[in-house]
């Protein structure tokens, strides 16, 4: 297992044992189970995105129709961005020149670059989604612990 996968699976259990804000041991255990489930779902989604990206890059590196389509998309994007950064309030000579150089690359290189960029973007989205859900799970169990603590105080009075 990679460090990333190990951290995703071990971290929820370790932090739940240490974190006293989550109340009793049953509440902590439930939190750890939900965090580990979230981590495994995230690992599965990451694996799908990575394998799709690798397949896209392999297909683009062979050239052909797929590489041509990705190259055309890259050209359209580069043209639009050159127009955007070429004049007006967003004028930026460096970006204008960079997108001009991008148009001069071979179709195969443009296709590989676009496939890789889309894959990285999708992976970053998945990581952000996982982290957001991780925070929501933590907050859910912290709120449960606070509620049981307050309920215990009210019943004791």
PDB file of C-alpha atoms in Angstrom:
ATOM      1  CA  UNK A   1       0.000   0.000   0.000  1.00  0.00           C
ATOM      2  CA  UNK A   2       1.229   3.475  -0.736  1.00  0.00           C
ATOM      3  CA  UNK A   3       1.652   6.137   1.939  1.00  0.00           C
ATOM      4  CA  UNK A   4      -1.425   7.911   0.570  1.00  0.00           C
ATOM      5  CA  UNK A   5      -3.582   4.792   0.924  1.00  0.00           C
ATOM      6  CA  UNK A   6      -2.162   3.989   4.359  1.00  0.00           C
ATOM      7  CA  UNK A   7      -2.852   7.496   5.607  1.00  0.00           C
ATOM      8  CA  UNK A   8      -6.403   7.379   4.263  1.00  0.00           C
ATOM      9  CA  UNK A   9      -7.115   4.113   6.096  1.00  0.00           C
ATOM     10  CA  UNK A  10      -5.155   4.498   9.346  1.00  0.00           C
ATOM     11  CA  UNK A  11      -5.561   8.220  10.024  1.00  0.00           C
ATOM     12  CA  UNK A  12      -9.296   8.166  10.923  1.00  0.00           C
ATOM     13  CA  UNK A  13      -8.786   5.408  13.486  1.00  0.00           C
ATOM     14  CA  UNK A  14      -5.726   7.041  15.072  1.00  0.00           C
ATOM     15  CA  UNK A  15      -7.171  10.537  15.289  1.00  0.00           C
ATOM     16  CA  UNK A  16     -10.492   9.266  16.641  1.00  0.00           C
ATOM     17  CA  UNK A  17      -8.777   7.557  19.571  1.00  0.00           C
ATOM     18  CA  UNK A  18      -6.885  10.713  20.495  1.00  0.00           C
ATOM     19  CA  UNK A  19      -9.641  13.255  19.926  1.00  0.00           C
ATOM     20  CA  UNK A  20     -11.549  13.745  23.171  1.00  0.00           C
ATOM     21  CA  UNK A  21     -14.106  16.105  21.596  1.00  0.00           C
ATOM     22  CA  UNK A  22     -15.952  13.109  20.147  1.00  0.00           C
ATOM     23  CA  UNK A  23     -17.290  11.872  23.467  1.00  0.00           C
ATOM     24  CA  UNK A  24     -17.490   8.249  24.577  1.00  0.00           C
ATOM     25  CA  UNK A  25     -15.691   5.312  23.006  1.00  0.00           C
ATOM     26  CA  UNK A  26     -18.778   4.089  21.099  1.00  0.00           C
ATOM     27  CA  UNK A  27     -19.208   7.463  19.417  1.00  0.00           C
ATOM     28  CA  UNK A  28     -15.497   7.498  18.535  1.00  0.00           C
ATOM     29  CA  UNK A  29     -15.663   3.966  17.120  1.00  0.00           C
ATOM     30  CA  UNK A  30     -18.677   4.844  14.964  1.00  0.00           C
ATOM     31  CA  UNK A  31     -16.832   7.904  13.698  1.00  0.00           C
ATOM     32  CA  UNK A  32     -13.755   5.815  12.848  1.00  0.00           C
ATOM     33  CA  UNK A  33     -15.864   3.259  10.956  1.00  0.00           C
ATOM     34  CA  UNK A  34     -17.556   5.978   8.916  1.00  0.00           C
ATOM     35  CA  UNK A  35     -14.206   7.669   8.196  1.00  0.00           C
ATOM     36  CA  UNK A  36     -12.609   4.414   7.038  1.00  0.00           C
ATOM     37  CA  UNK A  37     -15.624   3.709   4.800  1.00  0.00           C
ATOM     38  CA  UNK A  38     -15.283   7.206   3.324  1.00  0.00           C
ATOM     39  CA  UNK A  39     -11.564   6.610   2.774  1.00  0.00           C
ATOM     40  CA  UNK A  40     -12.102   3.331   0.929  1.00  0.00           C
ATOM     41  CA  UNK A  41     -14.749   4.925  -1.278  1.00  0.00           C
ATOM     42  CA  UNK A  42     -12.317   7.732  -2.023  1.00  0.00           C
ATOM     43  CA  UNK A  43      -9.523   5.272  -2.861  1.00  0.00           C
ATOM     44  CA  UNK A  44     -11.811   3.407  -5.264  1.00  0.00           C
ATOM     45  CA  UNK A  45     -12.841   6.639  -6.989  1.00  0.00           C
ATOM     46  CA  UNK A  46      -9.196   7.766  -7.184  1.00  0.00           C
ATOM     47  CA  UNK A  47      -8.216   4.451  -8.766  1.00  0.00           C
ATOM     48  CA  UNK A  48     -10.929   4.820 -11.407  1.00  0.00           C
ATOM     49  CA  UNK A  49      -9.845   8.381 -12.228  1.00  0.00           C
ATOM     50  CA  UNK A  50      -6.165   7.432 -12.396  1.00  0.00           C
ATOM     51  CA  UNK A  51      -6.804   4.408 -14.624  1.00  0.00           C
ATOM     52  CA  UNK A  52      -8.988   6.518 -16.920  1.00  0.00           C
ATOM     53  CA  UNK A  53      -6.284   9.160 -17.146  1.00  0.00           C
ATOM     54  CA  UNK A  54      -3.624   6.576 -17.949  1.00  0.00           C
ATOM     55  CA  UNK A  55      -5.862   5.052 -20.630  1.00  0.00           C
ATOM     56  CA  UNK A  56      -6.480   8.508 -22.112  1.00  0.00           C
ATOM     57  CA  UNK A  57      -2.773   9.312 -22.168  1.00  0.00           C
ATOM     58  CA  UNK A  58      -1.960   5.948 -23.798  1.00  0.00           C
ATOM     59  CA  UNK A  59      -4.629   6.484 -26.449  1.00  0.00           C
ATOM     60  CA  UNK A  60      -3.397  10.024 -27.093  1.00  0.00           C
ATOM     61  CA  UNK A  61       0.226   8.884 -27.388  1.00  0.00           C
ATOM     62  CA  UNK A  62      -0.718   6.472 -30.176  1.00  0.00           C
ATOM     63  CA  UNK A  63      -2.026   9.371 -32.252  1.00  0.00           C
ATOM     64  CA  UNK A  64      -4.985   8.861 -34.530  1.00  0.00           C
ATOM     65  CA  UNK A  65      -8.500  10.222 -34.275  1.00  0.00           C
ATOM     66  CA  UNK A  66      -8.567  10.557 -30.483  1.00  0.00           C
ATOM     67  CA  UNK A  67      -5.343  12.557 -30.426  1.00  0.00           C
ATOM     68  CA  UNK A  68      -6.666  14.750 -33.240  1.00  0.00           C
ATOM     69  CA  UNK A  69      -9.848  15.543 -31.332  1.00  0.00           C
ATOM     70  CA  UNK A  70      -7.932  16.393 -28.148  1.00  0.00           C
ATOM     71  CA  UNK A  71      -5.502  18.491 -30.180  1.00  0.00           C
ATOM     72  CA  UNK A  72      -8.407  20.440 -31.724  1.00  0.00           C
ATOM     73  CA  UNK A  73      -9.871  21.072 -28.270  1.00  0.00           C
ATOM     74  CA  UNK A  74      -6.475  22.309 -27.071  1.00  0.00           C
ATOM     75  CA  UNK A  75      -6.208  24.638 -30.082  1.00  0.00           C
ATOM     76  CA  UNK A  76      -9.673  26.080 -29.490  1.00  0.00           C
ATOM     77  CA  UNK A  77      -8.869  26.657 -25.814  1.00  0.00           C
ATOM     78  CA  UNK A  78      -5.513  28.237 -26.649  1.00  0.00           C
ATOM     79  CA  UNK A  79      -7.123  30.569 -29.214  1.00  0.00           C
ATOM     80  CA  UNK A  80      -9.800  31.649 -26.747  1.00  0.00           C
ATOM     81  CA  UNK A  81      -7.268  32.275 -24.004  1.00  0.00           C
ATOM     82  CA  UNK A  82      -4.987  34.181 -26.369  1.00  0.00           C
ATOM     83  CA  UNK A  83      -7.891  36.464 -27.251  1.00  0.00           C
ATOM     84  CA  UNK A  84      -8.733  36.867 -23.567  1.00  0.00           C
ATOM     85  CA  UNK A  85      -5.195  37.783 -22.498  1.00  0.00           C
ATOM     86  CA  UNK A  86      -4.285  39.657 -25.670  1.00  0.00           C
ATOM     87  CA  UNK A  87      -6.140  42.895 -24.997  1.00  0.00           C
ATOM     88  CA  UNK A  88      -8.325  44.720 -22.503  1.00  0.00           C
ATOM     89  CA  UNK A  89      -8.111  44.627 -18.724  1.00  0.00           C
ATOM     90  CA  UNK A  90      -6.689  41.109 -18.667  1.00  0.00           C
ATOM     91  CA  UNK A  91      -3.815  41.883 -21.039  1.00  0.00           C
ATOM     92  CA  UNK A  92      -0.821  39.750 -20.141  1.00  0.00           C
ATOM     93  CA  UNK A  93       2.040  39.407 -22.625  1.00  0.00           C
ATOM     94  CA  UNK A  94       3.560  36.353 -20.948  1.00  0.00           C
ATOM     95  CA  UNK A  95       0.323  34.328 -21.087  1.00  0.00           C
ATOM     96  CA  UNK A  96      -0.357  35.546 -24.619  1.00  0.00           C
ATOM     97  CA  UNK A  97       3.046  34.243 -25.761  1.00  0.00           C
ATOM     98  CA  UNK A  98       2.658  30.993 -23.790  1.00  0.00           C
ATOM     99  CA  UNK A  99      -0.651  30.122 -25.439  1.00  0.00           C
ATOM    100  CA  UNK A 100       0.911  30.999 -28.791  1.00  0.00           C
ATOM    101  CA  UNK A 101       3.677  28.438 -28.116  1.00  0.00           C
ATOM    102  CA  UNK A 102       1.054  25.886 -27.116  1.00  0.00           C
ATOM    103  CA  UNK A 103      -0.531  26.126 -30.562  1.00  0.00           C
ATOM    104  CA  UNK A 104       2.803  25.283 -32.209  1.00  0.00           C
ATOM    105  CA  UNK A 105       3.225  21.927 -30.414  1.00  0.00           C
ATOM    106  CA  UNK A 106       2.587  18.643 -32.208  1.00  0.00           C
ATOM    107  CA  UNK A 107      -0.948  17.242 -32.002  1.00  0.00           C
ATOM    108  CA  UNK A 108       0.246  14.193 -30.055  1.00  0.00           C
ATOM    109  CA  UNK A 109       1.904  16.338 -27.351  1.00  0.00           C
ATOM    110  CA  UNK A 110      -1.194  18.560 -27.078  1.00  0.00           C
ATOM    111  CA  UNK A 111      -3.433  15.501 -26.722  1.00  0.00           C
ATOM    112  CA  UNK A 112      -1.250  13.945 -24.014  1.00  0.00           C
ATOM    113  CA  UNK A 113      -1.121  17.250 -22.158  1.00  0.00           C
ATOM    114  CA  UNK A 114      -4.887  17.722 -22.270  1.00  0.00           C
ATOM    115  CA  UNK A 115      -5.596  14.147 -21.147  1.00  0.00           C
ATOM    116  CA  UNK A 116      -3.154  14.518 -18.244  1.00  0.00           C
ATOM    117  CA  UNK A 117      -4.525  17.912 -17.258  1.00  0.00           C
ATOM    118  CA  UNK A 118      -8.105  16.631 -17.235  1.00  0.00           C
ATOM    119  CA  UNK A 119      -7.045  13.641 -15.140  1.00  0.00           C
ATOM    120  CA  UNK A 120      -5.227  15.794 -12.605  1.00  0.00           C
ATOM    121  CA  UNK A 121      -8.202  18.136 -12.407  1.00  0.00           C
ATOM    122  CA  UNK A 122     -10.565  15.233 -11.772  1.00  0.00           C
ATOM    123  CA  UNK A 123      -8.247  13.793  -9.129  1.00  0.00           C
ATOM    124  CA  UNK A 124      -7.982  17.128  -7.331  1.00  0.00           C
ATOM    125  CA  UNK A 125     -11.777  17.395  -7.370  1.00  0.00           C
ATOM    126  CA  UNK A 126     -12.077  13.910  -5.829  1.00  0.00           C
ATOM    127  CA  UNK A 127      -9.546  14.708  -3.094  1.00  0.00           C
ATOM    128  CA  UNK A 128     -11.385  17.925  -2.240  1.00  0.00           C
ATOM    129  CA  UNK A 129     -14.685  16.054  -2.116  1.00  0.00           C
ATOM    130  CA  UNK A 130     -13.161  13.430   0.203  1.00  0.00           C
ATOM    131  CA  UNK A 131     -11.736  16.056   2.534  1.00  0.00           C
ATOM    132  CA  UNK A 132     -15.053  17.905   2.661  1.00  0.00           C
ATOM    133  CA  UNK A 133     -16.913  14.728   3.577  1.00  0.00           C
ATOM    134  CA  UNK A 134     -14.237  13.884   6.149  1.00  0.00           C
ATOM    135  CA  UNK A 135     -14.841  17.214   7.870  1.00  0.00           C
ATOM    136  CA  UNK A 136     -18.614  16.701   7.796  1.00  0.00           C
ATOM    137  CA  UNK A 137     -18.268  13.260   9.410  1.00  0.00           C
ATOM    138  CA  UNK A 138     -16.014  14.662  12.147  1.00  0.00           C
ATOM    139  CA  UNK A 139     -18.433  17.497  12.831  1.00  0.00           C
ATOM    140  CA  UNK A 140     -21.380  15.087  12.954  1.00  0.00           C
ATOM    141  CA  UNK A 141     -19.786  13.043  15.730  1.00  0.00           C
ATOM    142  CA  UNK A 142     -18.535  16.085  17.613  1.00  0.00           C
ATOM    143  CA  UNK A 143     -22.101  17.426  17.566  1.00  0.00           C
ATOM    144  CA  UNK A 144     -23.441  14.066  18.785  1.00  0.00           C
ATOM    145  CA  UNK A 145     -20.958  14.110  21.670  1.00  0.00           C
ATOM    146  CA  UNK A 146     -21.918  17.666  22.628  1.00  0.00           C
ATOM    147  CA  UNK A 147     -25.623  16.806  22.453  1.00  0.00           C
ATOM    148  CA  UNK A 148     -25.223  13.747  24.686  1.00  0.00           C
ATOM    149  CA  UNK A 149     -23.103  15.801  27.092  1.00  0.00           C
ATOM    150  CA  UNK A 150     -25.763  18.522  27.338  1.00  0.00           C
ATOM    151  CA  UNK A 151     -28.572  15.975  27.575  1.00  0.00           C
ATOM    152  CA  UNK A 152     -26.748  14.272  30.447  1.00  0.00           C
ATOM    153  CA  UNK A 153     -26.418  17.588  32.279  1.00  0.00           C
ATOM    154  CA  UNK A 154     -30.095  18.409  31.808  1.00  0.00           C
ATOM    155  CA  UNK A 155     -31.226  14.981  33.040  1.00  0.00           C
ATOM    156  CA  UNK A 156     -28.872  15.176  36.045  1.00  0.00           C
ATOM    157  CA  UNK A 157     -30.517  18.397  37.270  1.00  0.00           C
TER     158      UNK A 157
END
